[in-house]
Coordinates of C-alpha atoms in Angstrom, one line a residue:
Chain A
M1 CA -43.4 -10.7 44.7
K2 CA -41.2 -13.2 46.6
P3 CA -37.9 -14.0 45.1
V4 CA -38.9 -17.7 44.8
W5 CA -41.8 -16.7 42.4
L6 CA -39.5 -14.8 40.2
L7 CA -37.2 -17.7 40.1
L8 CA -39.9 -20.0 39.1
I9 CA -41.3 -17.6 36.5
W10 CA -37.8 -17.5 35.1
L11 CA -37.4 -21.2 35.2
V12 CA -40.6 -21.8 33.3
I13 CA -39.6 -19.3 30.4
F14 CA -36.1 -20.6 30.3
I15 CA -37.4 -24.1 29.8
I16 CA -39.8 -23.0 27.0
R17 CA -37.1 -21.2 25.3
F18 CA -34.6 -24.0 25.7
Q19 CA -37.0 -26.4 24.0
T20 CA -37.6 -24.0 21.0
S21 CA -33.9 -23.4 20.6
L22 CA -33.3 -27.2 20.6
Q23 CA -36.3 -27.8 18.1
A24 CA -34.6 -25.3 15.6
N25 CA -31.3 -27.2 15.9
R26 CA -33.1 -30.5 15.3
N27 CA -34.6 -29.2 12.3
L28 CA -31.0 -28.7 11.0
D29 CA -30.0 -31.9 12.2
R30 CA -32.3 -33.5 9.8
Q31 CA -30.4 -32.0 6.9
A32 CA -27.2 -33.4 8.0
D33 CA -25.1 -35.0 5.3
E34 CA -27.3 -33.7 2.7
P35 CA -26.6 -31.0 0.2
I36 CA -28.0 -27.4 1.1
T37 CA -28.0 -23.9 0.0
I38 CA -28.1 -21.0 2.6
N39 CA -28.4 -17.4 2.3
G40 CA -27.3 -15.2 5.1
R41 CA -25.0 -12.5 6.3
I42 CA -21.4 -13.3 7.9
S43 CA -22.3 -12.9 11.6
S44 CA -18.9 -13.5 13.2
Q45 CA -15.3 -12.3 12.9
I46 CA -13.2 -14.1 10.3
T47 CA -10.5 -16.3 11.7
L48 CA -7.6 -17.2 9.6
Q49 CA -6.1 -20.7 10.2
G50 CA -3.2 -21.9 8.0
S51 CA -4.4 -21.8 4.4
S52 CA -8.2 -21.4 5.3
Q53 CA -10.5 -18.9 6.8
S54 CA -13.6 -19.7 8.8
F55 CA -16.8 -17.7 9.9
N56 CA -20.5 -18.2 10.9
V57 CA -23.4 -17.7 9.0
G58 CA -26.4 -18.1 11.4
R59 CA -25.9 -21.5 13.2
V60 CA -23.6 -22.8 10.5
R61 CA -19.7 -22.7 10.6
V62 CA -18.1 -22.2 7.1
R63 CA -14.6 -23.0 6.3
T64 CA -13.1 -22.0 3.0
N65 CA -9.8 -21.0 1.2
L66 CA -7.9 -17.8 2.4
Y67 CA -8.9 -16.1 -0.9
P68 CA -11.1 -14.5 -1.9
A69 CA -11.1 -12.6 1.4
Y70 CA -14.6 -12.2 3.2
H71 CA -15.7 -9.6 5.8
Y72 CA -18.2 -9.4 8.6
G73 CA -21.5 -8.7 7.2
D74 CA -21.1 -9.9 3.7
Q75 CA -24.3 -11.5 2.4
L76 CA -23.5 -14.8 0.8
T77 CA -25.1 -17.6 -1.0
I78 CA -23.5 -20.9 0.2
S79 CA -23.9 -24.4 -1.1
G80 CA -22.5 -27.6 0.1
T81 CA -23.0 -30.6 2.1
L82 CA -23.9 -29.9 5.7
Q83 CA -21.8 -31.6 8.3
R84 CA -22.8 -32.4 11.8
Q85 CA -20.5 -32.5 14.7
V86 CA -21.9 -33.9 18.1
I87 CA -20.8 -31.9 21.0
N88 CA -23.1 -33.4 23.6
P89 CA -26.1 -35.6 23.5
I90 CA -28.6 -32.8 22.8
L91 CA -26.6 -30.5 20.9
S92 CA -24.4 -30.6 17.7
R93 CA -22.5 -28.0 15.6
F94 CA -23.0 -27.7 12.0
S95 CA -20.3 -26.9 9.4
L96 CA -19.9 -26.5 5.7
M97 CA -16.3 -27.3 4.5
Y98 CA -15.0 -25.6 1.4
P99 CA -18.5 -25.1 -0.1
R100 CA -19.4 -23.0 -3.1
I101 CA -19.6 -19.4 -2.1
E102 CA -21.2 -16.4 -4.0
K103 CA -20.9 -13.0 -2.7
V104 CA -24.2 -11.4 -3.1
E105 CA -23.5 -8.1 -1.3
A106 CA -20.5 -6.6 0.6
G107 CA -21.0 -5.9 4.2
N108 CA -20.6 -2.2 5.3
N109 CA -20.5 -1.2 8.8
I110 CA -18.6 1.8 9.8
F111 CA -17.4 0.3 13.2
I112 CA -16.2 -2.9 11.5
G113 CA -14.4 -0.6 8.7
L114 CA -12.8 1.3 11.4
K115 CA -11.5 -1.9 13.1
E116 CA -10.2 -3.0 9.9
R117 CA -8.4 0.1 9.3
L118 CA -6.7 0.1 12.7
E119 CA -5.9 -3.6 12.4
A120 CA -4.2 -2.9 8.9
W121 CA -2.4 0.2 10.5
Y122 CA -0.9 -2.1 13.3
S123 CA 0.2 -4.7 10.8
L124 CA 2.0 -2.0 8.7
I125 CA 4.0 -1.0 11.7
L126 CA 4.6 -4.0 13.9
P127 CA 5.9 -7.5 13.1
E128 CA 4.1 -10.7 14.1
P129 CA 2.8 -11.8 16.4
E130 CA 3.1 -8.6 18.0
A131 CA 0.8 -6.9 15.4
S132 CA -1.9 -9.6 15.9
L133 CA -1.6 -9.3 19.7
M134 CA -2.1 -5.6 19.6
A135 CA -5.2 -6.1 17.5
G136 CA -6.5 -8.7 19.8
I137 CA -6.0 -6.7 22.9
V138 CA -7.0 -3.3 21.7
L139 CA -9.8 -4.6 19.2
G140 CA -10.9 -8.0 20.3
S141 CA -9.8 -9.3 17.0
K142 CA -8.6 -12.8 16.5
R143 CA -7.9 -12.6 13.0
G144 CA -4.5 -13.6 12.2
L145 CA -2.6 -15.0 15.3
P146 CA 0.1 -17.4 14.2
L147 CA -0.9 -20.8 15.1
E148 CA 2.1 -21.6 17.4
F149 CA 1.5 -18.5 19.4
W150 CA -2.3 -19.2 19.8
Q151 CA -1.3 -22.7 21.1
A152 CA 1.1 -21.0 23.6
L153 CA -1.6 -18.7 24.8
Q154 CA -4.1 -21.6 25.2
K155 CA -1.6 -23.6 27.2
T156 CA -0.7 -20.7 29.5
G157 CA -4.4 -20.0 30.1
T158 CA -4.0 -16.4 28.7
L159 CA -6.2 -16.7 25.6
H160 CA -8.7 -14.3 27.1
I161 CA -6.2 -11.3 26.5
V162 CA -6.7 -11.7 22.6
V163 CA -10.2 -12.6 22.5
A164 CA -12.8 -10.0 23.3
S165 CA -13.2 -11.1 26.9
G166 CA -14.6 -9.9 30.1
F167 CA -11.0 -8.9 31.2
N168 CA -10.4 -6.7 28.2
V169 CA -13.7 -4.9 28.6
T170 CA -12.7 -4.3 32.2
V171 CA -9.5 -2.8 30.8
V172 CA -11.3 -0.7 28.3
M173 CA -13.6 0.7 31.0
G174 CA -10.8 1.2 33.5
A175 CA -8.6 2.8 31.1
T176 CA -11.3 5.3 30.0
I177 CA -12.5 6.1 33.4
F178 CA -8.8 6.5 34.6
L179 CA -7.9 8.9 31.8
L180 CA -11.2 11.0 32.2
A181 CA -11.5 11.0 35.9
G182 CA -9.4 14.1 36.3
I183 CA -11.2 16.0 33.6
F184 CA -14.8 15.3 34.1
R185 CA -17.1 14.5 37.1
R186 CA -16.7 10.8 38.1
S187 CA -20.2 9.8 37.2
L188 CA -19.6 11.4 33.6
A189 CA -16.4 9.5 33.2
I190 CA -18.2 6.3 34.2
A191 CA -20.8 6.9 31.4
L192 CA -18.0 7.6 29.0
G193 CA -16.4 4.4 30.1
I194 CA -19.6 2.5 29.2
G195 CA -19.8 4.4 25.8
A196 CA -16.1 3.2 25.1
V197 CA -17.2 -0.5 26.0
M198 CA -20.0 0.0 23.6
I199 CA -17.8 1.2 20.7
Y200 CA -15.5 -1.8 21.6
S201 CA -18.3 -4.2 21.2
L202 CA -19.4 -2.8 18.0
M203 CA -16.0 -2.9 16.5
A204 CA -15.8 -6.5 17.6
G205 CA -19.1 -7.1 15.6
M206 CA -21.5 -7.6 18.5
E207 CA -21.1 -11.2 18.5
P208 CA -23.1 -12.8 21.4
A209 CA -19.7 -13.7 23.0
I210 CA -18.6 -10.0 22.9
V211 CA -22.1 -8.7 24.2
R212 CA -21.8 -11.2 26.9
A213 CA -18.2 -10.4 27.8
A214 CA -19.1 -6.7 27.8
L215 CA -21.9 -7.1 30.2
M216 CA -19.8 -9.5 32.5
G217 CA -16.8 -7.3 32.3
A218 CA -18.8 -4.1 33.2
L219 CA -20.3 -5.9 36.1
A220 CA -16.9 -7.1 37.4
Y221 CA -15.8 -3.6 37.3
F222 CA -18.8 -2.2 39.1
G223 CA -18.7 -5.0 41.5
Q224 CA -15.1 -4.2 42.5
I225 CA -15.8 -0.4 42.7
L226 CA -19.0 -0.8 44.6
G227 CA -16.8 -2.8 47.2
R228 CA -19.8 -4.7 48.2
P229 CA -19.5 -8.2 46.8
S230 CA -23.2 -9.0 47.5
D231 CA -24.2 -6.4 45.2
G232 CA -21.8 -7.6 42.5
L233 CA -23.0 -11.0 42.8
R234 CA -26.6 -10.1 42.6
L235 CA -25.8 -8.2 39.4
L236 CA -23.9 -11.0 38.0
F237 CA -26.7 -13.7 38.4
L238 CA -29.3 -11.1 37.0
A239 CA -27.1 -10.7 33.8
A240 CA -26.5 -14.4 33.5
A241 CA -30.2 -15.0 34.0
A242 CA -31.2 -12.4 31.2
M243 CA -28.7 -13.8 28.7
L244 CA -29.7 -17.3 29.2
L245 CA -33.4 -16.0 28.3
V246 CA -32.1 -14.6 25.2
N247 CA -30.1 -17.6 24.3
P248 CA -30.6 -20.7 26.4
L249 CA -28.1 -22.6 24.4
F250 CA -25.3 -20.3 26.1
I251 CA -25.4 -22.7 29.0
F252 CA -23.3 -25.2 26.8
D253 CA -20.8 -22.5 25.7
I254 CA -17.6 -22.8 27.2
G255 CA -16.9 -19.1 26.8
F256 CA -20.2 -18.3 28.8
Q257 CA -19.0 -20.7 31.6
L258 CA -15.5 -19.4 31.7
S259 CA -16.5 -15.7 31.8
F260 CA -19.3 -16.3 34.6
L261 CA -16.9 -18.3 36.7
A262 CA -14.1 -15.8 36.3
T263 CA -16.3 -12.9 37.2
F264 CA -17.7 -14.9 40.1
G265 CA -14.2 -15.4 41.4
L266 CA -13.3 -11.7 40.9
I267 CA -16.2 -10.7 43.0
L268 CA -16.1 -13.2 45.7
I269 CA -12.7 -14.6 46.2
C270 CA -10.4 -11.7 45.2
P271 CA -11.3 -9.6 48.2
R272 CA -10.5 -12.4 50.6
L273 CA -7.0 -13.2 49.4
P274 CA -4.1 -12.0 51.6
K275 CA -3.5 -8.2 51.2
F276 CA 0.4 -8.7 50.6
L277 CA -0.2 -10.0 47.1
P278 CA -0.1 -7.7 44.4
K279 CA -3.5 -6.8 42.8
G280 CA -2.8 -8.4 39.5
M281 CA -1.7 -11.5 41.1
K282 CA -4.8 -11.6 43.3
E283 CA -7.1 -11.1 40.5
S284 CA -5.2 -14.0 38.5
I285 CA -5.8 -16.5 41.5
A286 CA -9.2 -15.6 41.9
A287 CA -10.2 -16.0 38.2
Q288 CA -8.1 -19.0 37.5
L289 CA -9.3 -20.9 40.6
M290 CA -12.8 -20.7 39.5
V291 CA -12.3 -21.6 35.8
W292 CA -10.1 -24.7 36.4
P293 CA -12.9 -27.2 36.5
V294 CA -14.2 -26.0 33.1
L295 CA -10.7 -26.1 31.7
L296 CA -10.1 -29.6 33.1
I297 CA -13.3 -31.0 31.8
N298 CA -13.1 -29.6 28.4
F299 CA -9.5 -29.5 27.5
G300 CA -8.1 -32.0 29.9
Q301 CA -5.6 -29.6 31.3
M302 CA -5.2 -27.2 34.2
S303 CA -1.9 -25.6 34.6
L304 CA -0.4 -23.9 37.7
I305 CA 1.6 -21.8 35.2
G306 CA -1.7 -20.1 34.3
I307 CA -1.7 -18.3 37.7
L308 CA 1.8 -17.1 37.4
V309 CA 1.7 -16.1 33.7
N310 CA -1.6 -14.1 34.2
G311 CA -0.1 -12.5 37.1
L312 CA 3.0 -11.3 35.2
I313 CA 1.0 -10.0 32.1
V314 CA -2.2 -8.5 33.5
S315 CA -0.5 -5.3 34.3
L316 CA 1.2 -5.2 30.9
V317 CA -2.2 -5.5 29.0
P318 CA -3.8 -2.2 30.2
Y319 CA -0.5 -0.4 29.2
V320 CA -0.7 -1.9 25.6
M321 CA -4.4 -0.7 25.6
F322 CA -3.2 2.8 26.7
L323 CA -0.9 2.9 23.8
F324 CA -3.4 2.0 21.1
A325 CA -2.5 5.1 19.3
L326 CA 1.3 4.6 19.6
P327 CA 2.0 1.0 18.3
W328 CA 5.7 2.0 18.1
L329 CA 6.0 2.3 22.0
A330 CA 3.6 -0.4 22.4
Y331 CA 6.2 -2.8 20.8
V332 CA 8.0 -3.1 24.2
P333 CA 5.2 -4.3 26.3
L334 CA 3.9 -6.6 23.5
H335 CA 7.3 -8.2 23.0
L336 CA 7.6 -8.7 26.6
I337 CA 4.3 -10.5 26.6
V338 CA 5.2 -12.5 23.8
V339 CA 8.5 -13.6 25.3
I340 CA 6.7 -14.7 28.7
I341 CA 4.0 -16.6 26.9
N342 CA 6.5 -18.3 24.6
Y343 CA 8.9 -18.9 27.5
F344 CA 5.9 -20.8 29.5
G345 CA 4.2 -22.2 26.4
Chain B
M1 CA 2.4 12.1 36.8
V2 CA 5.9 11.2 37.8
K3 CA 4.9 7.5 37.7
K4 CA 3.7 7.9 34.1
L5 CA 6.8 9.6 33.1
N6 CA 8.8 6.8 34.7
L7 CA 6.8 4.1 32.8
L8 CA 7.4 6.1 29.5
L9 CA 11.2 6.2 30.2
L10 CA 11.4 2.6 31.0
T11 CA 9.5 1.8 27.7
L12 CA 12.1 3.9 25.8
I13 CA 15.0 2.1 27.4
G14 CA 13.3 -1.1 26.5
L15 CA 13.0 0.0 23.0
V16 CA 16.8 1.0 22.7
L17 CA 17.6 -2.3 24.3
L18 CA 15.5 -4.4 21.8
A19 CA 17.0 -2.4 18.9
W20 CA 20.5 -3.3 20.0
Q21 CA 19.5 -6.9 20.5
Q22 CA 18.0 -7.1 16.9
W23 CA 20.7 -4.9 15.0
P24 CA 21.6 -6.9 11.9
K25 CA 25.3 -8.2 11.4
P26 CA 27.3 -7.4 8.4
Q27 CA 27.0 -10.9 7.0
L28 CA 24.8 -12.7 4.4
K29 CA 21.8 -14.5 5.8
L30 CA 19.9 -16.9 3.6
V31 CA 16.7 -18.3 5.0
F32 CA 14.4 -21.0 3.5
C33 CA 11.2 -20.4 5.4
S34 CA 9.2 -23.2 7.0
V35 CA 5.8 -22.2 5.5
G36 CA 4.3 -25.7 4.9
Q37 CA 3.9 -27.0 1.3
G38 CA 5.3 -24.0 -0.7
D39 CA 8.3 -21.8 -1.3
A40 CA 9.5 -18.8 0.5
T41 CA 13.2 -17.8 0.5
L42 CA 14.5 -14.8 2.2
M43 CA 18.1 -13.2 1.6
I44 CA 19.3 -10.6 4.1
Y45 CA 22.5 -8.4 4.1
K46 CA 22.3 -5.9 6.8
D47 CA 19.2 -3.7 6.3
Q48 CA 18.4 -4.9 2.8
Q49 CA 16.3 -8.0 2.0
I50 CA 15.1 -9.9 -1.1
L51 CA 12.2 -12.2 -0.7
V52 CA 11.5 -14.9 -3.3
D53 CA 8.0 -16.3 -3.1
G54 CA 5.4 -16.3 -0.2
G55 CA 4.3 -19.8 0.4
P56 CA 0.7 -21.1 0.5
N57 CA -0.4 -19.2 3.6
N58 CA 0.6 -16.3 5.8
R59 CA 3.3 -18.0 7.8
V60 CA 6.0 -16.1 5.7
L61 CA 5.0 -13.1 7.9
D62 CA 6.3 -15.0 10.8
C63 CA 9.5 -15.9 8.9
L64 CA 10.0 -12.2 8.2
S65 CA 9.3 -11.1 11.8
R66 CA 11.8 -13.9 13.1
H67 CA 14.7 -12.6 10.9
L68 CA 14.1 -8.8 10.3
P69 CA 14.5 -6.3 13.0
F70 CA 11.3 -5.0 14.5
W71 CA 11.6 -1.4 12.9
D72 CA 12.4 -2.6 9.1
R73 CA 9.2 -2.7 7.2
Q74 CA 10.8 -2.3 4.1
L75 CA 11.7 -5.1 1.4
E76 CA 14.2 -3.9 -1.3
L77 CA 13.1 -6.7 -3.7
V78 CA 10.3 -9.1 -3.8
I79 CA 10.1 -11.9 -6.4
A80 CA 7.1 -14.1 -7.4
S81 CA 8.9 -17.1 -9.2
H82 CA 5.6 -18.0 -10.8
A83 CA 1.9 -17.3 -10.0
E84 CA 0.7 -20.4 -8.4
A85 CA -0.9 -20.3 -5.1
D86 CA 1.8 -22.2 -3.2
H87 CA 4.2 -19.5 -4.2
I88 CA 2.3 -16.3 -4.0
T89 CA -0.4 -16.6 -1.4
G90 CA 1.6 -15.3 1.3
L91 CA 2.8 -12.3 -0.8
I92 CA -0.5 -10.8 -0.7
E93 CA -0.2 -9.9 2.9
V94 CA 3.4 -9.0 2.5
V95 CA 2.6 -6.5 -0.1
K96 CA -0.2 -5.0 2.2
R97 CA 2.3 -4.8 5.3
Y98 CA 5.7 -4.0 3.8
Q99 CA 7.1 -1.2 1.8
I100 CA 8.2 -2.9 -1.3
D101 CA 10.8 -1.0 -3.6
Q102 CA 10.9 -3.5 -6.5
F103 CA 8.5 -6.3 -7.5
L104 CA 9.4 -8.9 -10.1
A105 CA 7.1 -11.5 -11.6
I106 CA 6.8 -13.5 -14.9
N107 CA 4.5 -12.0 -17.4
E108 CA 1.8 -14.5 -17.0
A109 CA -1.6 -14.3 -15.1
N110 CA -3.3 -17.0 -13.3
D111 CA -7.0 -17.1 -13.1
T112 CA -7.2 -17.7 -9.4
A113 CA -8.6 -15.9 -6.4
E114 CA -5.0 -15.7 -5.0
W115 CA -3.5 -14.1 -8.2
R116 CA -6.5 -11.5 -8.4
A117 CA -6.0 -10.6 -4.6
L118 CA -2.3 -10.2 -5.1
N119 CA -2.8 -8.2 -8.4
E120 CA -5.3 -6.0 -6.4
A121 CA -3.0 -5.5 -3.4
L122 CA -0.1 -4.4 -5.8
N123 CA -2.4 -1.9 -7.6
Q124 CA -3.6 -0.5 -4.3
R125 CA 0.0 0.1 -3.1
Q126 CA 0.9 1.3 -6.6
I127 CA 3.8 -1.0 -7.0
N128 CA 4.9 -1.6 -10.4
V129 CA 5.6 -5.1 -11.6
R130 CA 8.5 -5.8 -13.8
E131 CA 10.0 -8.8 -15.5
L132 CA 13.5 -10.1 -15.9
I133 CA 14.4 -12.7 -18.2
K134 CA 17.3 -15.0 -19.0
G135 CA 20.5 -12.9 -19.3
D136 CA 19.4 -10.1 -17.0
R137 CA 21.2 -9.1 -13.9
A138 CA 20.6 -7.3 -10.7
A139 CA 22.2 -6.4 -7.5
I140 CA 20.9 -5.7 -4.1
G141 CA 23.8 -4.3 -2.0
P142 CA 26.5 -7.0 -2.4
I143 CA 24.1 -9.7 -3.3
R144 CA 24.2 -10.4 -7.0
L145 CA 21.4 -12.0 -8.9
S146 CA 21.4 -13.4 -12.5
W147 CA 18.5 -14.6 -14.4
L148 CA 18.8 -18.0 -16.1
W149 CA 15.0 -18.6 -17.0
P150 CA 12.4 -17.7 -18.5
E151 CA 13.8 -17.4 -22.0
T152 CA 11.8 -14.7 -23.6
A153 CA 9.5 -11.9 -22.5
G154 CA 6.0 -13.3 -22.5
H155 CA 3.7 -10.4 -24.1
E156 CA 3.9 -6.7 -24.9
L157 CA 1.4 -5.9 -21.9
M158 CA 2.4 -6.7 -18.5
A159 CA -0.2 -9.1 -17.2
W160 CA 0.0 -7.4 -13.7
S161 CA -1.4 -4.2 -14.5
G162 CA -5.0 -3.1 -13.6
G163 CA -7.6 -2.4 -16.2
T164 CA -6.9 -4.8 -19.0
D165 CA -8.0 -8.3 -18.7
P166 CA -5.0 -10.6 -18.3
R167 CA -4.3 -13.1 -21.0
V168 CA -4.8 -16.4 -19.3
L169 CA -3.0 -19.6 -20.0
G170 CA -4.7 -22.5 -21.5
A171 CA -5.5 -25.4 -19.1
K172 CA -2.7 -27.6 -20.7
T173 CA 0.2 -25.3 -20.2
S174 CA 1.7 -25.2 -16.8
L175 CA 3.0 -22.1 -15.3
N176 CA 5.9 -24.1 -13.7
Q177 CA 7.8 -24.0 -17.2
F178 CA 7.9 -20.1 -16.8
S179 CA 9.4 -20.3 -13.3
Q180 CA 12.1 -17.7 -12.7
V181 CA 15.4 -19.5 -12.2
I182 CA 18.0 -17.1 -10.3
L183 CA 21.6 -17.7 -9.7
A184 CA 22.5 -15.7 -6.8
G185 CA 26.0 -15.0 -5.2
F186 CA 27.6 -13.1 -2.4
G187 CA 31.5 -13.1 -2.6
E188 CA 32.5 -16.6 -3.2
F189 CA 29.3 -18.2 -2.0
D190 CA 26.7 -19.0 -4.7
W191 CA 23.3 -20.6 -4.6
L192 CA 20.5 -21.4 -7.2
L193 CA 16.9 -20.7 -6.8
T194 CA 14.9 -23.0 -9.2
G195 CA 11.1 -22.3 -8.4
D196 CA 9.0 -25.2 -9.9
I197 CA 10.8 -26.0 -13.1
D198 CA 10.9 -29.5 -14.5
T199 CA 13.5 -31.7 -16.1
K200 CA 12.7 -30.4 -19.6
I201 CA 13.8 -26.9 -18.5
E202 CA 16.8 -28.2 -16.4
Q203 CA 18.0 -30.0 -19.6
K204 CA 17.6 -26.5 -21.6
L205 CA 19.8 -24.8 -18.8
V206 CA 22.4 -27.5 -19.0
T207 CA 22.8 -27.4 -22.8
S208 CA 22.8 -23.5 -22.8
S209 CA 25.8 -23.9 -20.3
T210 CA 24.7 -21.1 -18.2
L211 CA 25.0 -23.1 -15.0
L212 CA 28.0 -23.1 -12.6
E213 CA 28.8 -25.1 -9.5
V214 CA 27.0 -23.6 -6.6
E215 CA 27.2 -24.3 -2.7
V216 CA 23.5 -24.4 -2.2
L217 CA 20.5 -25.5 -4.3
K218 CA 16.9 -24.9 -3.8
V219 CA 15.4 -28.1 -4.9
A220 CA 12.9 -27.5 -7.7
H221 CA 9.1 -28.2 -7.2
H222 CA 9.4 -29.2 -3.5
G223 CA 11.2 -32.3 -4.5
S224 CA 9.1 -33.6 -7.2
K225 CA 10.2 -36.8 -9.1
F226 CA 9.8 -34.8 -12.4
S227 CA 12.5 -32.3 -11.4
S228 CA 16.2 -32.6 -10.2
A229 CA 17.5 -34.7 -13.1
P230 CA 21.1 -36.3 -12.6
E231 CA 22.7 -34.2 -15.6
F232 CA 21.3 -31.0 -14.0
L233 CA 22.7 -32.0 -10.6
T234 CA 26.1 -32.9 -11.9
A235 CA 26.3 -29.4 -13.8
I236 CA 25.7 -27.7 -10.3
S237 CA 27.2 -30.2 -7.9
P238 CA 25.6 -28.7 -4.8
E239 CA 26.9 -29.2 -1.4
L240 CA 23.6 -28.6 0.3
A241 CA 20.2 -29.2 -1.2
V242 CA 17.3 -27.5 0.6
I243 CA 13.8 -28.8 0.0
E244 CA 10.8 -26.3 0.7
V245 CA 8.1 -28.8 1.6
G246 CA 5.2 -29.3 3.9
K247 CA 2.3 -31.8 4.4
N248 CA 1.1 -32.9 1.0
S249 CA -0.7 -35.3 -1.1
F250 CA 1.8 -35.4 -4.0
G251 CA 4.3 -37.4 -2.1
H252 CA 6.8 -34.7 -2.1
P253 CA 9.6 -34.9 -1.8
T254 CA 9.8 -38.3 -3.5
P255 CA 12.3 -41.1 -2.7
E256 CA 13.7 -40.9 -6.3
T257 CA 14.7 -37.2 -5.9
L258 CA 16.2 -37.9 -2.5
G259 CA 18.2 -40.6 -3.9
R260 CA 19.4 -38.5 -6.9
L261 CA 20.4 -35.7 -4.5
G262 CA 22.3 -38.1 -2.4
Q263 CA 24.1 -39.7 -5.5
A264 CA 25.1 -36.0 -6.5
G265 CA 26.9 -35.7 -3.2
A266 CA 24.6 -33.2 -1.7
Q267 CA 23.6 -32.9 2.1
I268 CA 19.7 -32.6 2.3
R269 CA 17.8 -30.3 4.6
R270 CA 13.9 -30.1 4.6
T271 CA 11.9 -27.3 6.0
D272 CA 9.1 -29.7 7.1
E273 CA 11.7 -31.3 9.4
S274 CA 14.1 -28.6 10.4
G275 CA 11.7 -25.5 10.3
D276 CA 13.5 -22.5 8.9
V277 CA 16.8 -23.5 7.3
V278 CA 19.2 -20.7 8.0
I279 CA 22.6 -20.3 6.3
V280 CA 25.1 -17.5 7.1
S281 CA 28.0 -16.6 5.0
D282 CA 30.8 -13.9 5.1
G283 CA 31.3 -14.3 1.2
N284 CA 34.0 -16.9 1.8
K285 CA 33.1 -19.5 4.3
W286 CA 29.4 -20.5 5.0
Q287 CA 27.6 -22.5 7.5
V288 CA 24.0 -23.9 8.4
L289 CA 22.8 -22.4 11.6
E290 CA 21.5 -25.2 14.0

C-alpha cells in the first residue's frame, strides 16, 4: 500500500475519533454550572499548591483542602458544582472547586506505594526544595515543589526536569544502559533499559502525559543511537500518529506539543550543530529552538536564558538519577541545580 | 572508572564546602516564618531548635530549610500553641520529615481533618504529646521558656493519644482561649509568644502580674482587633512587634491594632510585607536582619 493511502486511512480514523471525543466533552458542557455527583478513581498524581491539593478524576479537575490527604487510585464520590473553563473555541476544561468528597475505597497499587515510600524517604533526609527536586527527577513526582521554586523553573524553561518528561525518560534509559552495558550484552542492556522506563512510568501513575513522555523519550534515545536521523523521525511521526488515535485531544495538549517538538529538534537539529559545542549545550539548543514558538504562544515568554540554564544543568540531572539510592551525596548536585535556577529565575 | 572516582571526590569536597558554609553560629536566631495567614516561629541556638506552630500550609518546610543546616533533621522541641488549622497544618509534614524530641500541645482536640492527620502522624512516629501549663518552665540549651497560659490542665487523659475518642469542644467555645502563651529568654533578650489569645486572656495575664517587659512581641491572633489591648501592651512595652499574617478575609492586621501597637511605642514588622522576619542576638544586643 502506498504511504498516501495509509495517511488517508489514518486521517479518516483520526477525524472520527476527534468528533466522538469532542462529543463526550460537549455532553459535560451541558452540565456546566449545575450541581453534579461523580464517582471515579483519582487518575493523576496529586499536586499540592499552597493550602490546597488538586487531582484529576476522569475529565474533571478537582481542587480541595490539603487534608484529608488523597492518593492516586482512591475511589471517590464527589459532589459539587461543575465549573467550565474555556481553553479554545472547541474545547473546555472542567473543574470542581472544594466539593464534598467521600472516600469509598483507598487505592492500592504497588508501584505507587513504592514511589510514595521513596518520596517519603527523600523528604526525611533532604531539606526543601532539594527533596522535591530529587523526587521530581528520580520519580517524575511533582507533588510538593515550593511555589517560588516552581515559578523559577518555569521562568528558566527547566520545568521538564521535575515533571515526567521525555528528557527524564531518556536519562533513565541512558543511565540503565550505561550501568549494565559492561555486564550484559548490549541488546539485553537495552531491553533492561526499556524495563526501567516501564517501571518509571508505572511509578508515575501511567498518566497519559507520562506514557507519551516514555514513548517520545525512548524514541529520542534510539533516534540518537541509531545515528540515522531519518529513522528516528519516522519513528517519531509513527508514535505521534498512534497517540493521536488513542486520544485525538492530545493535539491541544501543550505537553504533547512540547515533547513532540523537543524530540524533533533532538533528532533533526542536534546533529547539525557545530562540533565544538559540548553535548549538553547542543541538545539544549536543539530542543529549546523547537519549543520556543509553543512557549511564546501559550506563556507569552521565550527566554534566551533557557538555553544557557538547560545547558548548565542537563549534565547534573543524570548524576542525580545515578545517586537515587544515595540522597546524602545527591544533595551536592541538587543544591547546585537549585542555586543555578534561583540565580537565573 | 577514574572519571567516576573523580566525580565522587568532587561531590565529597562539595559536601564539605556546603557544610562549612551552613555551619550554625553561636548566637540566638529568632525567625518569624512567612507562611501566609498563620503562625510559625522558629528559635535556633547552634544545632538546637524550637518550632512553635506550623502555619496553614507546607511553607514552614521552606522556612526550616532556609534556616537549618542541610544535615540537621532533628527538632529538639515542637509546640502547637493550639489546634487550629492555621497553626497546625504545616506541623503534619514537619512531624513526618523531622525527628522530634518533644512535642507540646494543649489538651484539647479539634474535630478537623488537619487535627486528625497531625494526631495520626504523631502516633505513627510514636511521639508522645505533653502539656505544659501556667507556671511550668523548660530550657533548650541556653533558651529559657516559661508558660503563662493556659491556666489548668484540661483533662486527665491527653486528647492526643491514639485509641480513645478525643473530647471535642462545643461549637461555642473557641480554642483560642486555650492558646499557650510563652515567655522566652536568651540572656538579657526576652520575647513573648501569644498564640491567638484575645483581650480577655490578656487582662488575666495583666492582673496575675506574670508579665514583664520584653524586647519582641509576637502579636496575638495575626493582628486581630480583639487582641492586643493597651493595658497589655503597656505591661510588656515591646520594642518590636511582629505580626505573622498573610492574605485573609478577616481584615488582619486591623488598623485598630496597628494604631495601638504604634501608640505603645513598638516598631512593627509583618511577615506578609517582609517575608521571614529574622532577629539575631548574642544575649545582650539584638538586631533585625534585613
